[in-house]
Short mmCIF file of C-alpha atoms and ligand atoms in Angstrom, two decimals:
data_model
loop_
_atom_site.label_atom_id
_atom_site.label_comp_id
_atom_site.label_asym_id
_atom_site.label_seq_id
_atom_site.Cartn_x
_atom_site.Cartn_y
_atom_site.Cartn_z
CA MET G 1 89.45 -68.86 -49.15
CA ARG G 2 87.36 -70.69 -46.63
CA SER G 3 88.27 -73.61 -44.45
CA LEU G 4 87.00 -76.94 -44.95
CA ILE G 5 86.59 -79.92 -42.43
CA VAL G 6 88.62 -82.61 -43.96
CA GLY G 7 88.78 -84.96 -40.94
CA THR G 8 86.88 -86.00 -37.91
CA GLY G 9 87.52 -88.06 -35.14
CA SER G 10 85.91 -89.05 -31.47
CA TYR G 11 86.51 -91.14 -28.35
CA ALA G 12 84.58 -92.19 -25.50
CA PRO G 13 85.96 -94.02 -22.51
CA LYS G 14 85.08 -97.61 -21.98
CA LYS G 15 83.21 -97.74 -18.97
CA VAL G 16 79.64 -97.39 -19.37
CA LEU G 17 77.18 -96.11 -16.53
CA THR G 18 73.41 -96.64 -17.38
CA ASN G 19 70.20 -95.36 -15.84
CA ALA G 20 69.83 -98.49 -14.07
CA ASP G 21 73.57 -97.88 -12.41
CA LEU G 22 72.01 -94.37 -11.32
CA GLU G 23 69.10 -95.76 -9.69
CA LYS G 24 71.61 -97.19 -7.05
CA ILE G 25 73.56 -93.85 -6.78
CA VAL G 26 70.45 -91.49 -6.36
CA ASP G 27 66.88 -91.44 -6.24
CA THR G 28 66.06 -91.69 -9.77
CA ASN G 29 64.82 -94.14 -12.29
CA ASP G 30 65.05 -95.19 -15.94
CA GLN G 31 61.72 -93.80 -16.87
CA TRP G 32 62.05 -90.37 -15.61
CA ILE G 33 65.73 -90.06 -17.25
CA VAL G 34 64.41 -91.05 -20.53
CA GLU G 35 61.27 -89.18 -20.59
CA ARG G 36 62.86 -85.90 -19.17
CA THR G 37 66.08 -86.13 -21.32
CA GLY G 38 66.32 -88.96 -23.66
CA ILE G 39 69.33 -90.36 -22.15
CA ARG G 40 70.17 -94.06 -21.41
CA GLU G 41 73.65 -94.37 -20.76
CA ARG G 42 76.74 -92.51 -20.61
CA HIS G 43 80.53 -93.21 -20.81
CA ILE G 44 82.92 -92.53 -17.87
CA ALA G 45 86.48 -91.79 -17.83
CA ASP G 46 88.55 -94.06 -15.52
CA SER G 47 90.76 -92.79 -12.87
CA SER G 48 94.02 -92.91 -15.22
CA GLU G 49 91.89 -90.98 -17.90
CA ALA G 50 92.27 -87.34 -18.02
CA THR G 51 90.69 -84.96 -20.80
CA SER G 52 93.57 -84.61 -22.97
CA ASP G 53 93.98 -88.58 -23.32
CA LEU G 54 90.41 -88.58 -24.55
CA ALA G 55 91.41 -85.53 -26.67
CA TYR G 56 94.45 -87.26 -28.01
CA GLN G 57 92.55 -90.48 -29.22
CA ALA G 58 89.99 -88.34 -31.23
CA ALA G 59 92.70 -86.36 -32.54
CA VAL G 60 94.67 -89.24 -33.82
CA LYS G 61 91.62 -90.64 -35.85
CA ALA G 62 90.55 -87.04 -37.14
CA LEU G 63 94.36 -86.77 -38.44
CA GLU G 64 94.31 -90.07 -40.04
CA MET G 65 90.99 -89.41 -42.05
CA ALA G 66 92.84 -85.75 -43.17
CA ARG G 67 95.82 -87.74 -43.91
CA LEU G 68 97.84 -85.38 -41.96
CA ALA G 69 100.80 -86.25 -39.97
CA PRO G 70 100.89 -85.37 -36.21
CA GLU G 71 104.13 -83.54 -36.52
CA ASP G 72 102.60 -81.25 -39.45
CA VAL G 73 99.75 -79.82 -37.26
CA GLU G 74 100.04 -75.92 -36.96
CA MET G 75 97.58 -74.99 -34.69
CA ILE G 76 95.78 -76.99 -31.79
CA VAL G 77 92.68 -75.38 -29.93
CA VAL G 78 90.90 -77.47 -27.38
CA GLY G 79 87.26 -76.43 -26.02
CA THR G 80 87.27 -77.76 -22.75
CA VAL G 81 85.99 -76.78 -19.16
CA THR G 82 87.49 -79.78 -17.32
CA PRO G 83 91.20 -79.31 -18.33
CA ASP G 84 93.80 -81.49 -17.28
CA MET G 85 95.20 -78.78 -15.06
CA PRO G 86 94.26 -74.75 -14.55
CA PHE G 87 97.57 -74.65 -16.58
CA PRO G 88 99.10 -75.53 -18.79
CA SER G 89 96.41 -75.85 -21.32
CA THR G 90 94.81 -79.12 -22.47
CA ALA G 91 95.96 -78.46 -26.01
CA CYS G 92 99.65 -78.42 -24.89
CA PHE G 93 99.29 -81.73 -23.41
CA VAL G 94 97.76 -82.97 -26.69
CA GLN G 95 100.59 -81.36 -28.39
CA ALA G 96 103.13 -83.28 -26.61
CA ARG G 97 101.60 -86.59 -27.01
CA LEU G 98 101.03 -86.07 -30.76
CA GLY G 99 104.84 -85.53 -30.68
CA ASN G 100 104.29 -82.11 -32.29
CA LYS G 101 106.85 -79.30 -31.90
CA LYS G 102 105.36 -76.98 -34.92
CA ALA G 103 101.64 -76.11 -33.54
CA PHE G 104 100.68 -73.28 -31.21
CA ALA G 105 98.24 -74.26 -28.78
CA PHE G 106 95.56 -73.20 -26.24
CA ASP G 107 92.45 -73.78 -25.04
CA VAL G 108 88.91 -71.97 -25.21
CA THR G 109 86.55 -71.98 -22.32
CA ALA G 110 82.73 -71.83 -23.43
CA ALA G 111 81.21 -74.81 -21.56
CA CYS G 112 78.92 -76.97 -23.79
CA ALA G 113 79.70 -74.27 -26.60
CA GLY G 114 83.34 -74.89 -26.53
CA SER G 115 83.85 -76.83 -29.53
CA LEU G 116 82.12 -74.00 -31.70
CA TYR G 117 83.98 -71.28 -30.34
CA ALA G 118 87.09 -73.39 -30.84
CA LEU G 119 85.85 -73.90 -34.39
CA ALA G 120 85.27 -70.21 -34.82
CA THR G 121 88.72 -69.38 -33.71
CA ALA G 122 90.66 -71.99 -35.83
CA ASP G 123 88.41 -71.16 -38.96
CA ARG G 124 89.59 -67.41 -38.76
CA PHE G 125 93.25 -68.53 -38.92
CA VAL G 126 92.92 -70.99 -41.63
CA ALA G 127 90.51 -68.92 -43.72
CA SER G 128 93.06 -66.00 -43.39
CA GLY G 129 95.92 -68.14 -44.64
CA ALA G 130 97.74 -67.57 -41.31
CA VAL G 131 97.95 -71.52 -40.84
CA LYS G 132 97.68 -74.07 -43.47
CA ASN G 133 95.83 -76.75 -41.14
CA ALA G 134 94.45 -76.61 -37.55
CA LEU G 135 93.22 -79.13 -35.02
CA VAL G 136 90.10 -78.45 -33.06
CA ILE G 137 89.12 -80.51 -30.24
CA GLY G 138 86.16 -80.50 -28.13
CA ALA G 139 86.94 -82.59 -24.82
CA ASP G 140 85.40 -82.98 -21.55
CA THR G 141 85.30 -85.27 -18.36
CA LEU G 142 82.35 -83.50 -16.81
CA THR G 143 81.72 -86.52 -14.73
CA ARG G 144 84.54 -85.23 -12.39
CA VAL G 145 82.97 -82.58 -11.45
CA CYS G 146 79.23 -83.80 -11.42
CA ASP G 147 77.87 -83.88 -7.82
CA TRP G 148 76.80 -87.66 -7.27
CA THR G 149 74.47 -86.71 -4.55
CA ASP G 150 72.57 -84.41 -6.84
CA ARG G 151 69.92 -86.01 -9.10
CA ASN G 152 69.57 -82.89 -10.89
CA THR G 153 72.49 -82.96 -12.73
CA CYS G 154 74.63 -85.98 -12.34
CA ILE G 155 72.22 -87.86 -14.62
CA LEU G 156 72.91 -85.47 -17.49
CA PHE G 157 76.56 -85.77 -18.11
CA GLY G 158 79.06 -88.04 -19.99
CA ASP G 159 82.71 -88.10 -20.88
CA ALA G 160 84.08 -87.98 -24.27
CA ALA G 161 86.13 -86.03 -27.11
CA GLY G 162 85.67 -85.18 -30.64
CA ALA G 163 88.22 -83.80 -33.09
CA MET G 164 88.21 -81.86 -36.55
CA VAL G 165 90.91 -81.19 -39.07
CA LEU G 166 90.63 -77.86 -40.78
CA LYS G 167 92.57 -77.04 -44.14
CA PRO G 168 91.94 -74.47 -46.51
CA THR G 169 89.95 -75.03 -49.87
CA ASP G 170 89.79 -72.99 -53.00
CA ASP G 171 86.33 -74.69 -53.90
CA PRO G 172 83.58 -72.04 -53.98
CA ARG G 173 80.89 -74.56 -53.21
CA ARG G 174 82.32 -75.82 -50.00
CA GLY G 175 83.82 -74.88 -46.58
CA ILE G 176 82.62 -73.03 -43.53
CA LEU G 177 80.27 -70.38 -44.46
CA SER G 178 79.78 -68.52 -41.09
CA VAL G 179 80.02 -68.88 -37.41
CA HIS G 180 77.75 -66.98 -35.13
CA LEU G 181 78.71 -66.67 -31.58
CA HIS G 182 76.82 -65.09 -28.67
CA ALA G 183 77.22 -64.88 -24.61
CA ASP G 184 75.20 -63.59 -21.80
CA GLY G 185 77.12 -63.20 -18.78
CA SER G 186 74.40 -62.10 -16.65
CA LEU G 187 72.99 -65.56 -16.80
CA ALA G 188 76.16 -67.09 -15.10
CA ASN G 189 74.13 -68.06 -12.11
CA ILE G 190 71.82 -70.65 -13.65
CA LEU G 191 74.90 -73.11 -15.01
CA ASN G 192 78.30 -73.23 -13.38
CA GLN G 193 81.08 -74.61 -11.27
CA PRO G 194 81.62 -72.04 -8.65
CA GLY G 195 84.51 -73.28 -6.67
CA GLY G 196 88.06 -73.82 -7.24
CA GLY G 197 89.07 -70.63 -9.14
CA SER G 198 89.92 -67.04 -7.89
CA ARG G 199 86.40 -66.67 -6.69
CA HIS G 200 86.27 -69.45 -4.33
CA PRO G 201 89.59 -71.21 -3.97
CA PHE G 202 90.04 -74.41 -2.82
CA SER G 203 89.65 -74.57 0.81
CA GLN G 204 87.75 -77.17 3.41
CA GLN G 205 84.58 -75.00 3.50
CA VAL G 206 84.49 -74.80 -0.43
CA LEU G 207 84.56 -78.48 -0.46
CA ASP G 208 82.15 -78.75 2.25
CA GLU G 209 79.69 -76.56 0.39
CA ARG G 210 80.02 -78.70 -2.59
CA LEU G 211 81.08 -75.71 -4.49
CA THR G 212 83.54 -77.61 -6.89
CA TYR G 213 80.49 -79.27 -8.53
CA ILE G 214 78.24 -78.26 -11.39
CA LYS G 215 75.47 -76.21 -10.23
CA MET G 216 72.53 -75.84 -12.29
CA LYS G 217 68.82 -74.48 -12.52
CA GLY G 218 67.64 -76.91 -15.01
CA PRO G 219 64.38 -75.31 -16.23
CA GLU G 220 65.79 -71.89 -16.70
CA VAL G 221 68.78 -73.58 -18.76
CA TYR G 222 66.04 -75.11 -20.52
CA LYS G 223 64.03 -72.09 -21.42
CA VAL G 224 67.25 -69.96 -22.36
CA ALA G 225 68.50 -72.90 -24.48
CA VAL G 226 65.49 -73.33 -26.79
CA ARG G 227 65.19 -69.69 -27.34
CA ALA G 228 68.98 -68.91 -28.01
CA LEU G 229 69.37 -72.05 -30.46
CA GLU G 230 66.55 -70.94 -32.51
CA ASP G 231 67.68 -67.57 -32.67
CA VAL G 232 71.18 -68.34 -33.69
CA CYS G 233 70.45 -70.78 -36.13
CA ARG G 234 67.89 -68.48 -37.76
CA GLU G 235 70.75 -65.79 -38.03
CA ALA G 236 73.02 -68.48 -39.69
CA LEU G 237 70.27 -69.36 -42.21
CA ASP G 238 69.48 -65.45 -42.78
CA ALA G 239 73.39 -64.84 -43.46
CA ASN G 240 73.64 -67.19 -45.98
CA GLY G 241 70.38 -66.70 -47.74
CA MET G 242 69.31 -70.16 -46.61
CA THR G 243 66.18 -71.71 -45.31
CA ALA G 244 65.60 -74.80 -43.05
CA GLY G 245 64.60 -76.48 -46.06
CA ASP G 246 68.08 -76.08 -47.57
CA LEU G 247 69.60 -77.97 -44.74
CA ALA G 248 70.83 -81.67 -45.36
CA GLN G 249 71.84 -82.36 -41.98
CA VAL G 250 71.70 -80.51 -38.64
CA ILE G 251 74.63 -81.49 -36.02
CA ALA G 252 73.44 -80.11 -32.51
CA HIS G 253 74.81 -80.00 -29.14
CA GLN G 254 73.26 -83.15 -27.26
CA ALA G 255 72.05 -81.66 -24.08
CA ASN G 256 68.50 -83.00 -23.80
CA LYS G 257 66.18 -84.71 -26.21
CA ARG G 258 63.28 -82.39 -25.66
CA ILE G 259 65.39 -79.27 -26.13
CA LEU G 260 66.34 -80.56 -29.37
CA ASP G 261 63.02 -81.63 -30.64
CA SER G 262 61.62 -78.10 -29.57
CA THR G 263 64.28 -76.35 -31.18
CA LEU G 264 63.91 -78.43 -34.38
CA HIS G 265 60.27 -78.07 -34.48
CA ARG G 266 60.64 -74.25 -34.07
CA LEU G 267 63.07 -74.15 -37.09
CA GLY G 268 60.99 -76.23 -39.14
CA VAL G 269 63.89 -79.07 -39.39
CA PRO G 270 62.29 -82.67 -39.68
CA ALA G 271 63.78 -84.72 -36.84
CA GLU G 272 65.36 -87.33 -39.04
CA LYS G 273 68.07 -84.68 -40.37
CA CYS G 274 69.24 -84.07 -36.98
CA TRP G 275 71.84 -87.06 -35.95
CA MET G 276 71.28 -87.99 -32.42
CA ASN G 277 73.26 -89.84 -30.04
CA LEU G 278 72.69 -88.54 -26.48
CA GLU G 279 70.92 -91.88 -25.80
CA LYS G 280 74.39 -93.55 -25.63
CA TYR G 281 76.41 -90.47 -24.34
CA GLY G 282 74.50 -88.02 -22.30
CA ASN G 283 75.71 -84.61 -22.49
CA THR G 284 79.49 -84.41 -23.19
CA SER G 285 79.93 -80.63 -22.95
CA SER G 286 82.47 -79.56 -25.78
CA ALA G 287 82.92 -83.03 -27.14
CA SER G 288 79.12 -83.33 -28.06
CA VAL G 289 79.20 -81.32 -31.45
CA PRO G 290 82.32 -82.71 -32.97
CA THR G 291 81.59 -86.57 -31.51
CA THR G 292 78.10 -86.26 -33.16
CA LEU G 293 79.45 -84.73 -36.35
CA ASP G 294 82.20 -87.49 -36.34
CA GLU G 295 79.53 -90.36 -36.19
CA ALA G 296 77.33 -88.84 -38.57
CA ASN G 297 80.40 -88.67 -41.11
CA ARG G 298 81.18 -92.20 -40.43
CA ALA G 299 77.97 -93.25 -41.22
CA GLY G 300 78.10 -91.73 -44.53
CA ARG G 301 75.24 -89.19 -43.88
CA LEU G 302 77.45 -86.13 -44.90
CA ASN G 303 78.12 -85.58 -49.04
CA ALA G 304 80.32 -82.86 -50.40
CA GLY G 305 78.67 -79.69 -50.85
CA ASP G 306 75.61 -80.76 -48.35
CA ALA G 307 74.53 -77.93 -46.09
CA LEU G 308 75.15 -78.72 -42.71
CA LEU G 309 74.12 -76.44 -39.37
CA MET G 310 75.99 -76.97 -36.22
CA MET G 311 74.47 -75.58 -32.79
CA ALA G 312 75.39 -75.32 -29.34
CA ILE G 313 74.91 -73.98 -25.90
CA GLY G 314 76.22 -73.75 -22.48
CA GLY G 315 77.44 -72.37 -19.21
CA GLY G 316 78.09 -68.68 -19.64
CA MET G 317 75.68 -68.68 -21.10
CA ALA G 318 77.50 -69.19 -24.28
CA TRP G 319 76.05 -70.20 -27.65
CA GLY G 320 76.84 -70.38 -31.03
CA SER G 321 75.95 -71.91 -34.68
CA ALA G 322 78.28 -72.80 -37.94
CA LEU G 323 76.72 -73.25 -41.21
CA VAL G 324 79.04 -75.40 -43.42
CA ARG G 325 79.02 -76.54 -46.96
CA TRP G 326 80.21 -80.01 -46.28
N1 LIG W 401 64.93 -88.57 -11.03
C1 LIG W 401 63.76 -88.32 -10.68
N2 LIG W 401 63.11 -86.90 -10.28
C2 LIG W 401 63.96 -85.85 -10.35
C3 LIG W 401 65.39 -86.10 -11.13
C4 LIG W 401 65.94 -87.24 -11.54
N3 LIG W 401 67.11 -87.34 -11.79
N4 LIG W 401 65.59 -84.66 -11.19
C5 LIG W 401 64.77 -84.24 -10.61
N5 LIG W 401 63.73 -84.74 -10.45
C6 LIG W 401 62.35 -84.19 -9.76
C7 LIG W 401 62.36 -82.93 -9.31
O1 LIG W 401 63.01 -82.85 -7.74
C8 LIG W 401 60.87 -82.29 -9.21
O2 LIG W 401 60.23 -82.75 -7.97
P1 LIG W 401 59.58 -82.10 -7.25
O3 LIG W 401 58.30 -81.69 -8.68
O4 LIG W 401 58.98 -82.93 -6.39
O5 LIG W 401 60.06 -80.86 -6.63
C9 LIG W 401 60.60 -82.84 -10.56
O6 LIG W 401 61.43 -83.98 -11.10
C10 LIG W 401 60.64 -81.80 -11.65
O7 LIG W 401 61.75 -81.18 -11.58
P2 LIG W 401 62.12 -80.22 -12.84
O8 LIG W 401 63.64 -79.39 -12.50
O9 LIG W 401 61.12 -79.10 -12.94
O10 LIG W 401 62.20 -81.09 -14.03
P3 LIG W 401 62.46 -80.49 -15.60
O11 LIG W 401 61.21 -81.26 -16.28
O12 LIG W 401 62.66 -79.28 -15.72
O13 LIG W 401 63.40 -81.70 -16.04
C11 LIG W 401 65.89 -81.21 -16.45
C12 LIG W 401 64.68 -81.32 -15.47
C13 LIG W 401 67.35 -81.08 -15.97
C14 LIG W 401 65.77 -82.48 -17.16
C15 LIG W 401 65.46 -80.21 -17.37
O14 LIG W 401 65.19 -79.00 -16.86
C16 LIG W 401 66.49 -79.83 -18.39
O15 LIG W 401 67.04 -80.74 -19.32
N6 LIG W 401 67.05 -78.59 -18.42
C17 LIG W 401 68.14 -78.31 -19.18
C18 LIG W 401 69.42 -78.99 -18.81
C19 LIG W 401 70.64 -78.92 -19.61
O16 LIG W 401 70.49 -79.15 -20.87
N7 LIG W 401 71.87 -78.47 -19.14
C20 LIG W 401 73.10 -78.39 -19.99
C21 LIG W 401 72.80 -77.27 -21.08
S1 LIG W 401 74.67 -77.40 -21.75
#
C-alpha cells in the first residue's frame, strides 16, 4: 500500500514587505535582491500570529480539500524551526485548535527540508497501515528570528504555512513512490540560529551578540545546495527507473531562483515544469514545498498519475527529495 496526497492547503499572513520597504531598513536595493535571489516581496506574521496559527489556517484548507473532518485526523506532524514554544510541540497547538483529540502530534526539525522530513515520517505510518490518515504541515515564521540589521540574510525570508493530507491508496499507478533524506551535520556552521538552545541559553550576552538570529554563510550554502539537490533528485529518479523527461512537475524549496535554475539545468528539467512563487513569498523554510504544491494544485497543474518530484534543503545541512505519482 502507498500513501496518496489527497488534500493541500496554504496560508500566508496578510502583511507584505516589499524590497522597497527593505531599502528603508538595511543598505540594499530592489535590483540587487531580484538579481541575486528572484525575491520581490515576502509576507510577515503580525505580532498576534504564531507559527501554529499559520499552520492551522493551512490545515483547515487541506482538510476541506481532502473532505476529512478535523476530529478524524489520526496523526499530525509539523516541520518547523520556529515553534510557538520550545515545548509543547507546534503540532499539539494545531491539534487543540482543530478540536481534535484522536491524533498523536509532534514536530520534526530539519529547517527548510522540514516538510519533506515530515512527509517521509507520515508516509511510513500511512503506507504501513498504522494510521488511516495523516496531516503533514510545514510552517515557519523565520522573520521572527531574522536579524533586521543583517542585509545578507533578512532579505531572504518570509512567513507561511502549507499542509498536506495523506491517505492510503490501493491504486498501483498513484501515491508516494519514494522519499530520500540526507543530512551532513559537519556543515552546521554555515546556516544556523546559534542562541536560545542549550548550547547558548538566553542571556544578556547571547542577546548582545545577536546569537538568537539566523547566521548564514550564503555562498557556501549556495554551493552545497546546488550539488546536494541535484544528487538527491537523481537518486529519486534512479530508484524509480525514471529520467527527468518522465517528470510532469517539479515542486522545489523556494530558496533562491539562481539555485533552482542551476539545479533544473543540471537535471535537464525545463524551467516551466517547476512552479515558482518565491517572487511573492521569499524563502518560507518548511512552508515552502507544501505552499508551492498547494498553489500548483489549485492552479490545476497536477493531474492524477503525473510524476511529481519534490526537493528541499536547509540548515543542518539536511535535504531530501520525494517522487510522487499524483
Ligand atoms: N543588498 C546589497 N548588497 C548585498 C546584500 C544586499 N541585501 N547582501 C550582500 N550584499 C553584498 C555583500 O556585502 C558583498 O559585497 P562586497 O563584495 O562589497 O563584500 C556582495 O553583495 C556579494 O556578496 P555575496 O554574499 O558574495 O553574494 P552572493 O552572490 O553569494 O549572494 C546570497 C548572496 C545570500 C543571495 C547567495 O549566496 C545565496 O542565495 N545563498 C544561498 C542562501 C540560501 O538559499 N539560504 C537558505 C537555504 S535553505
